[in-house]
Coordinates of C-alpha atoms and ligand atoms in Angstrom, one line a residue:
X1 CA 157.2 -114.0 16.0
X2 CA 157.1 -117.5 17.8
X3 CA 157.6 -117.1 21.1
X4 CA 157.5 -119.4 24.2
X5 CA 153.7 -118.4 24.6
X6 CA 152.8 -118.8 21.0
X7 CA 150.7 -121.8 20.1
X8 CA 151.6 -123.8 17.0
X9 CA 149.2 -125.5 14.7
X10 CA 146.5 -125.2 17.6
X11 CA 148.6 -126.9 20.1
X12 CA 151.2 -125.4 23.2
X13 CA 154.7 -125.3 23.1
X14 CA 154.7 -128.1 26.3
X15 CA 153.1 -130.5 24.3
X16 CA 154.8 -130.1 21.2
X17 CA 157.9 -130.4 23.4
X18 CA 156.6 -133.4 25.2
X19 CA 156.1 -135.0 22.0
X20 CA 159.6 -134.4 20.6
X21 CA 161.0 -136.1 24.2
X22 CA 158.5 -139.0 23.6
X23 CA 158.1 -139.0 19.9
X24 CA 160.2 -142.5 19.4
X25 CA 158.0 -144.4 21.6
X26 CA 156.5 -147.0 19.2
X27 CA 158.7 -146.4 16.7
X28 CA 161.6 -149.1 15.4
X29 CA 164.8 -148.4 14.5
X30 CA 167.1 -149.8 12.6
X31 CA 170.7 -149.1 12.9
X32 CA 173.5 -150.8 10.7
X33 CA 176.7 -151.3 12.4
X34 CA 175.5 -151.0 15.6
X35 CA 177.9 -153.2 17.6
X36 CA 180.2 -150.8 17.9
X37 CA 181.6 -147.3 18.2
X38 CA 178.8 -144.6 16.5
X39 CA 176.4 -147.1 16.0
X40 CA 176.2 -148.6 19.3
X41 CA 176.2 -144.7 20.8
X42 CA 173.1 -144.1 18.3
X43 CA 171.7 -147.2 18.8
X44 CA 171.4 -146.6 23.3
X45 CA 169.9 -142.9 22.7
X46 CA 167.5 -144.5 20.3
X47 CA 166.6 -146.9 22.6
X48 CA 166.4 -144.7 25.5
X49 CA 164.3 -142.5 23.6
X50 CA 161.6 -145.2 23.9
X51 CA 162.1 -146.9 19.9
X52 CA 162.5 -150.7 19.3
X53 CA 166.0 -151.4 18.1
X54 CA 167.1 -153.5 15.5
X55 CA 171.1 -153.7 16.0
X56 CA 173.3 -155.0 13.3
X57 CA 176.9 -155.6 13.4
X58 CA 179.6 -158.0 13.7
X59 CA 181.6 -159.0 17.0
X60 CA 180.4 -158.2 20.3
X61 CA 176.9 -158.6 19.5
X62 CA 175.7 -160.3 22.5
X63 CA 177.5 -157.3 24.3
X64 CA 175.9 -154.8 22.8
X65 CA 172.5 -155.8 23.0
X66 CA 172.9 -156.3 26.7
X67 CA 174.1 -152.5 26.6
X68 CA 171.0 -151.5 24.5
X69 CA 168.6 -153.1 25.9
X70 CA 169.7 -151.8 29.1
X71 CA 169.1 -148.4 28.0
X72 CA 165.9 -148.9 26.7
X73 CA 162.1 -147.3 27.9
X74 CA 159.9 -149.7 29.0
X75 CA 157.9 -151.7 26.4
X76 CA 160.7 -151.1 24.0
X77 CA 162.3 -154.2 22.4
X78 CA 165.9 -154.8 21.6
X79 CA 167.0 -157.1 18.9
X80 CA 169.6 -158.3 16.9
X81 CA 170.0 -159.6 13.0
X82 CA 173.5 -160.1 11.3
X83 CA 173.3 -159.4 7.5
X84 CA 177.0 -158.5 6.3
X85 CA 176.1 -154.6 4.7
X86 CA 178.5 -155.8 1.8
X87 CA 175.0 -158.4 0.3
X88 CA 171.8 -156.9 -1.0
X89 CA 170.3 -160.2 -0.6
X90 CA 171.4 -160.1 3.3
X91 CA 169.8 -156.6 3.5
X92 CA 166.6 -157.5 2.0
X93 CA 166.8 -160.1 5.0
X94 CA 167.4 -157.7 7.8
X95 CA 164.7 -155.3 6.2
X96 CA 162.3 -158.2 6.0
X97 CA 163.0 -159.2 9.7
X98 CA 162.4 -155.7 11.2
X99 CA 159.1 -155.6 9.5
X100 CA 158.4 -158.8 10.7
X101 CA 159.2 -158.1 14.4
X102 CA 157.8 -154.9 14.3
X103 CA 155.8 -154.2 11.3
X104 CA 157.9 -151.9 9.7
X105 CA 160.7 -149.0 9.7
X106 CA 160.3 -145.9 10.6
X107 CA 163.7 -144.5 11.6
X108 CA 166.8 -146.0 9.5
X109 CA 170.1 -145.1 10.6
X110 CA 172.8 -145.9 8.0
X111 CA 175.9 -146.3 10.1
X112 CA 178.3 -149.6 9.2
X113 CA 181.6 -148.4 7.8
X114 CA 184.7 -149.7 7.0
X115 CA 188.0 -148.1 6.5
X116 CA 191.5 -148.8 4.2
X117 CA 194.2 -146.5 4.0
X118 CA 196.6 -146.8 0.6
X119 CA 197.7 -144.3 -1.7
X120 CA 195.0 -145.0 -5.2
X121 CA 197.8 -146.9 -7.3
X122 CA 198.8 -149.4 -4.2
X123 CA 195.2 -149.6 -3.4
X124 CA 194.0 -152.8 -3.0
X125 CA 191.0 -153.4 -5.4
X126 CA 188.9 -155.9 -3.1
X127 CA 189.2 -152.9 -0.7
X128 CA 187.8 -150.4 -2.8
X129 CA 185.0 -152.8 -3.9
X130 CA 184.1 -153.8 -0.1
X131 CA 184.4 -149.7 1.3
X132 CA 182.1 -149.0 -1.6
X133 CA 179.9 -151.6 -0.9
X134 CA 179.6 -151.1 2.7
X135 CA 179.9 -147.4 3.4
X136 CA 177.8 -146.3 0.2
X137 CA 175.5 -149.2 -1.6
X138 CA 174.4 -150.7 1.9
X139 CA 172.2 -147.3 2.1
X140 CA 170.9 -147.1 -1.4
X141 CA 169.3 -150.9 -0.4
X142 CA 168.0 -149.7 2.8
X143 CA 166.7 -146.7 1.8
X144 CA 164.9 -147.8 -1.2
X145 CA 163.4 -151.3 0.4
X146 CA 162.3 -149.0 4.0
X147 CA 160.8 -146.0 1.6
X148 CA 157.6 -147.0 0.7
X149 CA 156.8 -148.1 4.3
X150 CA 157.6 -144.9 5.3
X151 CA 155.8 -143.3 2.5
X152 CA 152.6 -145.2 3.0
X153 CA 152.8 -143.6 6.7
X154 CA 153.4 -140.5 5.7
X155 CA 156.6 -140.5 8.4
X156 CA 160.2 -141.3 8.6
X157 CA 163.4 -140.4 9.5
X158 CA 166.7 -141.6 7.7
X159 CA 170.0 -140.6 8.8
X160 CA 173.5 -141.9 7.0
X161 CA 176.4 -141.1 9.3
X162 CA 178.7 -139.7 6.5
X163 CA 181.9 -137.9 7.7
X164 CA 184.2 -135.2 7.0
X165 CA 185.6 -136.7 4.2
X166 CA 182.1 -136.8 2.6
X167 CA 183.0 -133.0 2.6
X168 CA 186.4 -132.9 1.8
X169 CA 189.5 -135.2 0.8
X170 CA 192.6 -136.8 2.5
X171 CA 195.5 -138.2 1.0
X172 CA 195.1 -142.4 1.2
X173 CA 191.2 -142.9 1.8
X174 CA 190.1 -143.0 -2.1
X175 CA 187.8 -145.6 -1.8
X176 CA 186.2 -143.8 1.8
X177 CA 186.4 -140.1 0.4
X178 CA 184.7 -141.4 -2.8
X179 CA 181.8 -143.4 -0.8
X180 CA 181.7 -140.8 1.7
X181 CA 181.2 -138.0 -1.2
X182 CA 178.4 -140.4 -2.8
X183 CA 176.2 -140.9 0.6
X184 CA 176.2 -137.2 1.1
X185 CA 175.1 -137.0 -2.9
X186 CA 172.3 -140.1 -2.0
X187 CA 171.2 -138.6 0.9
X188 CA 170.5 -135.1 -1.2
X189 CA 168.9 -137.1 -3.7
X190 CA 166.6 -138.9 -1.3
X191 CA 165.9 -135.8 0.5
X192 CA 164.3 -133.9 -2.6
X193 CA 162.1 -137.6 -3.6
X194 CA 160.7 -137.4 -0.3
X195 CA 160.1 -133.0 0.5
X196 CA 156.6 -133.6 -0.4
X197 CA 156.1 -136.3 2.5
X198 CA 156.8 -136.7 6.2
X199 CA 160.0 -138.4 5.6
X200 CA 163.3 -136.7 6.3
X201 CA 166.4 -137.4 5.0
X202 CA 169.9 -136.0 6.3
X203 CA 173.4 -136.8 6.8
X204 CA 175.7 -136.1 9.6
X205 CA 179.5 -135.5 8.9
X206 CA 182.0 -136.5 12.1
X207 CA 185.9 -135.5 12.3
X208 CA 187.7 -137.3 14.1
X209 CA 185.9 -139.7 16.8
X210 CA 187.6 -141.8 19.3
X211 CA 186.0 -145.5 18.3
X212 CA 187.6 -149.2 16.8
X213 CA 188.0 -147.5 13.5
X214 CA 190.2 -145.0 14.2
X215 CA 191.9 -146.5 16.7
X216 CA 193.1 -149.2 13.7
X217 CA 194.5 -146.1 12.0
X218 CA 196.1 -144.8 15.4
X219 CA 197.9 -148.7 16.0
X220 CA 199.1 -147.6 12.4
X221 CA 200.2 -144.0 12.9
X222 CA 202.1 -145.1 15.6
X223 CA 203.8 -147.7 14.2
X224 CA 205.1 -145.2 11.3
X225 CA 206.4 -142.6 13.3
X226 CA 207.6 -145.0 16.1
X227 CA 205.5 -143.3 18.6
X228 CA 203.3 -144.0 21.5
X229 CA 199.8 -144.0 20.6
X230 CA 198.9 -141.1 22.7
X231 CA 201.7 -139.0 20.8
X232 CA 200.0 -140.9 17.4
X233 CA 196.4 -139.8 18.5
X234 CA 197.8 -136.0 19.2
X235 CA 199.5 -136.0 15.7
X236 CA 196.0 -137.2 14.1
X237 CA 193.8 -134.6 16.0
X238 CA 196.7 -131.9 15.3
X239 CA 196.7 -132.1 11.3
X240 CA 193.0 -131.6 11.1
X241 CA 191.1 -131.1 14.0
X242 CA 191.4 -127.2 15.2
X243 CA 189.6 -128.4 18.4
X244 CA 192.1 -130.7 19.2
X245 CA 189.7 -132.4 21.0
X246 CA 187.9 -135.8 19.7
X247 CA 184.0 -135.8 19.1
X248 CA 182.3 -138.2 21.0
X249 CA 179.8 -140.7 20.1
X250 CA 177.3 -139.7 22.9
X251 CA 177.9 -136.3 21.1
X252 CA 176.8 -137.2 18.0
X253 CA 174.7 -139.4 19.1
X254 CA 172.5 -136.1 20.2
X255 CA 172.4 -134.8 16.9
X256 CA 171.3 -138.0 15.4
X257 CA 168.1 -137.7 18.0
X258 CA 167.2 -134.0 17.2
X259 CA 167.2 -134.7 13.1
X260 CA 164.9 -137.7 14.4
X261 CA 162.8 -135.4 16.4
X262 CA 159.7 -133.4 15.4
X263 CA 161.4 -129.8 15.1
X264 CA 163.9 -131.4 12.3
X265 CA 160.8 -131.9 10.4
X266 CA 161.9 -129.3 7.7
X267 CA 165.6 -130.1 8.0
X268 CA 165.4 -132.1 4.4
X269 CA 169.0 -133.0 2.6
X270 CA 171.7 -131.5 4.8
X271 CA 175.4 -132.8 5.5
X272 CA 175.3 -131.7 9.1
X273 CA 179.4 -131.6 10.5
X274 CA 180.5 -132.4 13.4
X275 CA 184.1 -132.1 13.1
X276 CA 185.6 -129.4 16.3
X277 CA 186.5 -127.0 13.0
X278 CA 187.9 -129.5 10.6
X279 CA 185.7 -128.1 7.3
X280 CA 185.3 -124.7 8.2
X281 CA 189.3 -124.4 7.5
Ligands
NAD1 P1 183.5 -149.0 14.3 O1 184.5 -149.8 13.6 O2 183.6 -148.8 15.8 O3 182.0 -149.6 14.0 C1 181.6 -150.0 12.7 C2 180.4 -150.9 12.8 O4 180.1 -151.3 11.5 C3 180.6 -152.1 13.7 O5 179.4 -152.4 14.4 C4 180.9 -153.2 12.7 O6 180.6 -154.5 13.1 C5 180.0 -152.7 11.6 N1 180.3 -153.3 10.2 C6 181.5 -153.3 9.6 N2 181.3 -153.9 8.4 C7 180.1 -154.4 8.4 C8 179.3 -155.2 7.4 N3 179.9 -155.6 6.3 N4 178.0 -155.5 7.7 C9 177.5 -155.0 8.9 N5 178.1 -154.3 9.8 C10 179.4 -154.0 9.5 O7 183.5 -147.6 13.6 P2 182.8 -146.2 13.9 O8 184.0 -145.2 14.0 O9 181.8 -146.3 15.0 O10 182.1 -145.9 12.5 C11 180.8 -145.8 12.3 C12 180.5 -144.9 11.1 O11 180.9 -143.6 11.4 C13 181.1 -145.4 9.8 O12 180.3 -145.2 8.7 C14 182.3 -144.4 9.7 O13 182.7 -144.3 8.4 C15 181.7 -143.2 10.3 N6 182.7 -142.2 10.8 C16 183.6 -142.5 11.8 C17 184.5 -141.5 12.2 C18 185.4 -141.8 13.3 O14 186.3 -140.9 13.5 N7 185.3 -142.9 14.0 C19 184.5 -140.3 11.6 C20 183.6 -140.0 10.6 C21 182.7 -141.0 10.2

């Protein structure tokens, strides 16, 4: 039985503790859609956890990397590039440029997502086509151009920030529900190419989180039931979230660290929820 006493692989329990609080230092990240909401929340814990950043994102960039790199160990390096997730060609850039600055990437965080809400036949296609591209190709690209850098070190961490509706369906969110459904399949998929190695692979599956994106479909809610947008949040939280409580991004932001951290080292392929009881209904 492993208990606090018990050595593992030769070494204590501190150190092997000490390492998982230090283990990022040295390390880059990269984090998609980091301007913002999740990805901004990810990408200050990353930091603080002593990794170079790379943030990616669109509007308040300058913002953001003033937040980042205010949360960031000493030593560690904050930086920004602005490929649009939508472009391989613009991906291949921002993969190129983290290598550049830092040699290479060993934790990549696949967070930029996009949202539309339309029933299928009033769907609008350039939405669907952009929500795919976005929320489920951008990964394939990064994970296949970051993979054999992580391979050739024999270390890596990826983690796609899927959601709840990678689990399950809603009414209106084809296109999301459908790229959702195919990061959790990708991330399965990269997870079982990689067992044999030191590279993980999981996904982590939010309910309802109080950021830009859902606060677009809040603005919208309220306007349908001519409601104030506390009222519009409650009915959100109320239909699906048995918690009635939002996650939070520092939350999540948590469980995005431990699947970085040594002890996830065997955690390989898993849609992890996060959801205050939405999937387990
Ligand atoms: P957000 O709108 O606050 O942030 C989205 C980020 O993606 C921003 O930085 C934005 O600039 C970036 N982005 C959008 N399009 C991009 C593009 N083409 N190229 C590069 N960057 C782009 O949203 P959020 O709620 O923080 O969502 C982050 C992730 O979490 C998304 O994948 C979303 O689907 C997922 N998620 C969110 C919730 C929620 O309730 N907020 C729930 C489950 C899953």
């Amino acid at each position: 039985m492993l208990t606090e006493e018990t050595a593992v692989d030769g070494r204590e329990p501190r150190e092997l503790a000490g390492r998982n609080v230090s283990m990022l230092t040295q390390k880059t990240a990269v984090v998609t859609g980091s301007t913002s909401g999740i990805g901004l929340a990810i990408a200050r814990s990353l930091a603080a956890s002593g990794a170079n950043v790379v943030l990616n994102g669109f509007g308040e960039v300058a913002a953001a990397q003033a937040e980042v790199a205010g949360c960031a160990t000493a030593g560690a390096r904050v930086v920004y590039h602005p490929a649009d997730m939508a472009r391989a060609d613009e991906i291949a850039a921002l993969v190129e440029f983290a290598g550049a600055e830092f040699g290479g990437v060993d934790v990549l965080i696949n967070n930029a997502g996009i949202q539309h809400v339309a029933s299928i036949e009033g769907f609008p296609v350039e939405r669907w086509d952009a929500i795919l591209a976005v929320n489920l190709t951008s990964a394939f690209h990064t994970t296949r151009l970051v993979l054999p850098y992580m391979r050739g070190q024999n270390w890596g961490r990826i983690v796609n920030v899927a959601s709840v509706h990678g689990l399950v369906a809603s009414t209106h969110k084809a296109a999301y529900v459908a790229a959702k459904h195919g990061l959790v399949g990708l991330t399965k998929v990269t997870a079982l190419e990689t067992a044999r190695t030191g590279v993980t692979c999981n996904a982590v599956c939010p309910g309802w989180v109080q950021t830009p994106l859902v606060e677009r479909q809040v603005e919208a809610r309220a306007e349908q039931d001519h409601s104030s947008a506390a009222a519009a949040r409650a009915a959100l939280l109320g239909e699906k979230q048995p918690s009635g409580s939002f996650v939070t991004t520092q939350q999540l932001a948590a469980m995005v660290g431990f699947l970085c951290s040594e002890a996830a080292s065997e955690v390989r392929g898993v849609a992890w929820a996060m959801d205050g009881g939405w999937t387990a209904q």
